[in-house]
Amino acid sequence: MLTNKDILADMHTHTHFSKHAYSTVKENIEAAKKRGLKYIAITDHYYGNGDDLDKKNEINRIQYLGQRVNRVESDITVIGSAEFNLGQDVYTPEKLEGLLWHPVGLHSWFVDRDSLTLDDVYNLFVEAHELKGYNAFNHIEREFHKLNHGQYIDAELFHCLDRIVKYAYKNDIWLEVNESTIVENDGEAANRLFVWLQSAKNNGNKIYLGSDAHYCEEVGKFDRVIRLLNIIDYPKELILNCNEDMLKSMFDK
């Protein structure tokens, strides 16, 4: 039985640098400490657009996280990272040197969502891994209701998700279980999360938990995720947030 005490990390959090979140890095760290966490990933959105100064600031912010904030502070290991976007050609290793955590997901405002097909979504995930080195796929169940004017049926959506899950298993990619997916359930996303998680359990996929916190009080809150994982009986040994040895090997550099 998974409990809050098993959770050592929050792998998906935002600060005011995401432009639609409301806490500082320090406030998130303090919130993680209160929750009893040992690791927190700061995964502010990477926009990569705007004028040249905006772009330089984006790169500098992420380099700072990767090279200088990826350290122990107040008994919390801070993982410098960013939340990247499918279909956005922004990630280059030389610019983002030092980042150890590279999550990427579909955010429909970066793509032409009316013309994007489910095959396109799958291929974008494959390209993100094979060409750009992303090692985690976040909230893979979200945003589908915004594609093709919401005309896809459940069977088609579930097939696409199953392909992503199988690709992630084959290529040792982490898949995210996102607390805010269940809280918001936008476009029935929570139902799709439940379906792909069962497929992931059968495959033996490695998963991680992300609060997707946009305010510090949300950091490390996984009540709904924990209930869902207990219903499915997902093995703890496959959950990054519960395994200190895996966390240390990946992020204590």
Coordinates of C-alpha atoms in Angstrom, one line a residue:
M1 CA 0.0 0.0 0.0
L2 CA 1.5 3.3 -1.1
T3 CA 1.3 6.2 1.4
N4 CA 2.4 9.8 1.6
K5 CA 5.4 8.7 3.8
D6 CA 6.7 6.7 0.8
I7 CA 7.0 9.8 -1.4
L8 CA 10.5 11.3 -1.4
A9 CA 10.3 13.6 -4.4
D10 CA 8.1 15.9 -6.4
M11 CA 9.3 15.8 -10.0
H12 CA 7.1 18.5 -11.5
T13 CA 6.7 22.0 -9.9
H14 CA 6.5 25.5 -11.2
T15 CA 7.5 28.9 -9.9
H16 CA 6.6 32.5 -10.9
F17 CA 9.1 32.1 -13.8
S18 CA 6.4 30.0 -15.6
K19 CA 4.4 33.3 -15.8
H20 CA 1.2 31.6 -14.6
A21 CA 2.5 30.2 -11.3
Y22 CA 2.7 32.1 -8.0
S23 CA 5.6 31.1 -5.8
T24 CA 9.4 31.4 -5.7
V25 CA 12.0 28.6 -5.9
K26 CA 12.7 29.2 -2.2
E27 CA 9.0 28.9 -1.3
N28 CA 8.7 25.6 -3.2
I29 CA 11.8 24.3 -1.4
E30 CA 10.4 25.2 2.0
A31 CA 7.1 23.6 1.1
A32 CA 8.9 20.4 0.0
K33 CA 10.8 20.3 3.3
K34 CA 7.5 20.6 5.3
R35 CA 6.1 17.7 3.3
G36 CA 9.2 15.6 4.3
L37 CA 10.5 15.4 0.7
K38 CA 14.2 14.9 -0.1
Y39 CA 14.1 16.0 -3.7
I40 CA 12.2 18.7 -5.7
A41 CA 12.5 19.3 -9.5
I42 CA 11.9 22.9 -10.6
T43 CA 10.3 22.4 -14.0
D44 CA 9.2 25.9 -15.2
H45 CA 7.8 26.0 -18.6
Y46 CA 10.3 26.7 -21.4
Y47 CA 8.8 29.1 -23.9
G48 CA 11.7 29.9 -26.1
N49 CA 9.9 32.6 -27.9
G50 CA 9.6 36.4 -27.6
D51 CA 12.4 38.8 -28.5
D52 CA 16.1 38.0 -28.3
L53 CA 16.4 39.2 -24.7
D54 CA 13.5 36.9 -23.6
K55 CA 15.2 34.0 -25.3
K56 CA 18.5 34.7 -23.6
N57 CA 16.8 35.0 -20.2
E58 CA 15.1 31.6 -20.8
I59 CA 18.4 29.9 -21.5
N60 CA 20.2 31.6 -18.7
R61 CA 17.5 30.7 -16.2
I62 CA 17.7 27.0 -17.1
Q63 CA 21.5 27.0 -17.2
Y64 CA 21.4 28.4 -13.7
L65 CA 19.1 25.7 -12.5
G66 CA 21.2 23.0 -14.1
Q67 CA 24.6 24.2 -13.0
R68 CA 24.1 26.1 -9.7
V69 CA 20.8 25.2 -8.1
N70 CA 21.2 21.4 -8.6
R71 CA 22.5 21.1 -5.0
V72 CA 21.3 20.3 -1.5
E73 CA 19.6 23.3 0.2
S74 CA 17.9 22.9 3.5
D75 CA 18.1 19.1 3.3
I76 CA 16.4 19.2 -0.1
T77 CA 18.1 18.2 -3.3
V78 CA 17.0 20.7 -5.9
I79 CA 16.8 19.4 -9.4
G80 CA 17.3 22.0 -12.1
S81 CA 15.0 21.3 -15.0
A82 CA 12.3 22.7 -17.3
E83 CA 9.1 21.5 -18.8
F84 CA 9.6 21.3 -22.5
N85 CA 7.0 21.2 -25.3
L86 CA 6.4 18.7 -28.1
G87 CA 6.7 20.4 -31.5
Q88 CA 9.0 23.2 -30.2
D89 CA 12.5 23.0 -31.5
V90 CA 14.3 24.5 -28.4
Y91 CA 16.3 21.8 -26.7
T92 CA 20.0 21.7 -27.5
P93 CA 22.4 20.0 -25.1
E94 CA 25.1 22.6 -25.4
K95 CA 22.8 25.4 -24.3
L96 CA 21.2 23.4 -21.5
E97 CA 24.3 21.7 -20.2
G98 CA 23.9 20.4 -16.7
L99 CA 20.3 19.5 -16.9
L100 CA 19.7 15.9 -15.7
W101 CA 15.9 15.9 -16.0
H102 CA 14.3 16.5 -19.4
P103 CA 10.5 16.1 -19.3
V104 CA 8.5 16.9 -22.4
G105 CA 4.8 16.9 -23.0
L106 CA 2.0 18.1 -25.4
H107 CA 0.9 21.7 -24.8
S108 CA -1.5 22.5 -27.6
W109 CA -0.7 26.2 -27.8
F110 CA 2.7 25.3 -29.3
V111 CA 1.2 23.2 -32.2
D112 CA -1.6 23.5 -34.7
R113 CA -4.0 21.5 -32.7
D114 CA -6.7 21.4 -35.4
S115 CA -4.5 19.6 -37.9
L116 CA -2.5 17.5 -35.4
T117 CA -3.4 13.8 -35.6
L118 CA -2.9 11.1 -33.0
D119 CA -0.2 9.6 -35.2
D120 CA 1.5 13.0 -35.1
V121 CA 1.4 13.1 -31.3
Y122 CA 3.0 9.7 -31.1
N123 CA 5.6 10.6 -33.6
L124 CA 6.4 13.8 -31.7
F125 CA 7.1 11.8 -28.6
V126 CA 9.4 9.5 -30.5
E127 CA 11.2 12.4 -32.1
A128 CA 11.6 14.1 -28.7
H129 CA 13.4 11.1 -27.4
E130 CA 15.4 10.0 -30.4
L131 CA 16.6 13.3 -31.7
K132 CA 16.6 15.6 -28.6
G133 CA 17.3 13.3 -25.7
Y134 CA 14.2 13.9 -23.5
N135 CA 14.1 11.2 -20.8
A136 CA 10.6 11.7 -19.3
F137 CA 7.2 12.1 -20.9
N138 CA 4.8 14.2 -18.8
H139 CA 1.0 14.0 -18.6
I140 CA 0.7 12.0 -21.8
E141 CA -3.1 11.8 -21.3
R142 CA -3.8 15.5 -21.5
E143 CA -4.9 17.9 -24.3
F144 CA -6.3 15.2 -26.6
H145 CA -9.8 16.8 -26.5
K146 CA -8.3 19.9 -28.1
L147 CA -7.2 18.0 -31.2
N148 CA -9.3 17.5 -34.3
H149 CA -12.0 19.6 -32.7
G150 CA -12.5 16.9 -30.0
Q151 CA -13.7 14.3 -32.6
Y152 CA -11.6 11.3 -31.5
I153 CA -13.3 8.4 -29.9
D154 CA -12.0 6.7 -26.7
A155 CA -10.7 3.7 -28.6
E156 CA -8.5 5.8 -30.8
L157 CA -7.2 7.8 -27.9
F158 CA -6.4 4.7 -25.8
H159 CA -4.6 3.1 -28.8
C160 CA -2.4 6.2 -29.1
L161 CA -1.6 6.1 -25.4
D162 CA -0.8 2.4 -25.5
R163 CA 1.7 3.1 -28.3
I164 CA 3.4 5.8 -26.2
V165 CA 3.5 3.5 -23.1
K166 CA 5.0 0.7 -25.1
Y167 CA 7.6 3.0 -26.7
A168 CA 8.5 4.4 -23.2
Y169 CA 9.0 0.9 -21.8
K170 CA 11.2 -0.2 -24.7
N171 CA 13.4 2.9 -24.5
D172 CA 13.6 3.2 -20.7
I173 CA 11.7 6.5 -20.5
W174 CA 9.9 7.7 -17.4
L175 CA 6.2 8.3 -17.6
E176 CA 4.5 10.9 -15.3
V177 CA 1.4 10.4 -13.1
N178 CA 0.2 13.9 -12.7
E179 CA -1.8 15.0 -9.7
S180 CA -3.4 18.0 -11.5
T181 CA -4.7 15.7 -14.2
I182 CA -7.0 14.1 -11.7
V183 CA -7.9 17.4 -9.9
E184 CA -8.8 19.1 -13.2
N185 CA -9.9 16.1 -15.3
D186 CA -10.0 18.5 -18.3
G187 CA -11.5 16.6 -21.3
E188 CA -11.8 13.4 -19.3
A189 CA -8.0 13.2 -19.0
A190 CA -8.3 11.4 -15.6
N191 CA -10.0 8.5 -17.3
R192 CA -7.3 8.2 -19.9
L193 CA -4.7 8.3 -17.1
F194 CA -6.4 5.4 -15.4
V195 CA -6.3 3.4 -18.7
W196 CA -2.7 4.0 -19.6
L197 CA -1.5 3.3 -16.1
Q198 CA -3.0 -0.2 -16.2
S199 CA -1.2 -0.8 -19.5
A200 CA 2.0 0.5 -17.9
K201 CA 1.7 -1.8 -15.0
N202 CA 1.3 -4.8 -17.3
N203 CA 4.4 -3.7 -19.2
G204 CA 6.5 -2.9 -16.2
N205 CA 7.0 0.8 -17.1
K206 CA 8.9 3.1 -14.8
I207 CA 6.8 6.0 -13.6
Y208 CA 7.2 9.2 -11.6
L209 CA 4.9 11.5 -9.7
G210 CA 4.5 15.2 -10.4
S211 CA 2.2 17.5 -8.5
D212 CA 2.4 20.1 -11.3
A213 CA 2.3 22.6 -8.5
H214 CA 1.7 26.2 -9.5
Y215 CA 1.6 27.4 -5.9
C216 CA 3.9 26.3 -3.1
E217 CA 1.1 24.7 -1.0
E218 CA 0.5 22.2 -3.8
V219 CA 4.1 20.9 -3.8
G220 CA 4.3 17.3 -2.8
K221 CA 0.5 16.8 -2.6
F222 CA -0.3 13.4 -4.2
D223 CA -3.5 12.4 -2.4
R224 CA -5.4 11.5 -5.6
V225 CA -2.4 9.9 -7.3
I226 CA -1.8 7.7 -4.3
R227 CA -5.4 6.5 -4.3
L228 CA -5.3 5.8 -8.0
L229 CA -2.0 3.9 -7.8
N230 CA -3.3 1.8 -4.9
I231 CA -6.4 0.9 -6.9
I232 CA -4.2 -0.3 -9.7
D233 CA -1.7 -1.8 -7.2
Y234 CA 1.3 -0.3 -9.0
P235 CA 4.6 -1.7 -7.8
K236 CA 6.6 0.7 -5.6
E237 CA 9.9 -0.4 -7.1
L238 CA 8.8 1.1 -10.4
I239 CA 8.0 4.5 -8.9
L240 CA 11.0 6.9 -9.0
N241 CA 9.6 9.1 -6.1
C242 CA 9.7 6.1 -3.7
N243 CA 13.2 4.9 -4.4
E244 CA 16.0 6.8 -2.9
D245 CA 18.7 4.7 -4.5
M246 CA 17.3 5.6 -8.0
L247 CA 17.0 9.3 -7.1
K248 CA 20.6 9.4 -5.8
S249 CA 22.0 7.7 -8.8
M250 CA 20.2 10.1 -11.2
F251 CA 20.5 13.4 -9.4
D252 CA 23.2 13.4 -6.7
K253 CA 25.9 14.4 -9.1

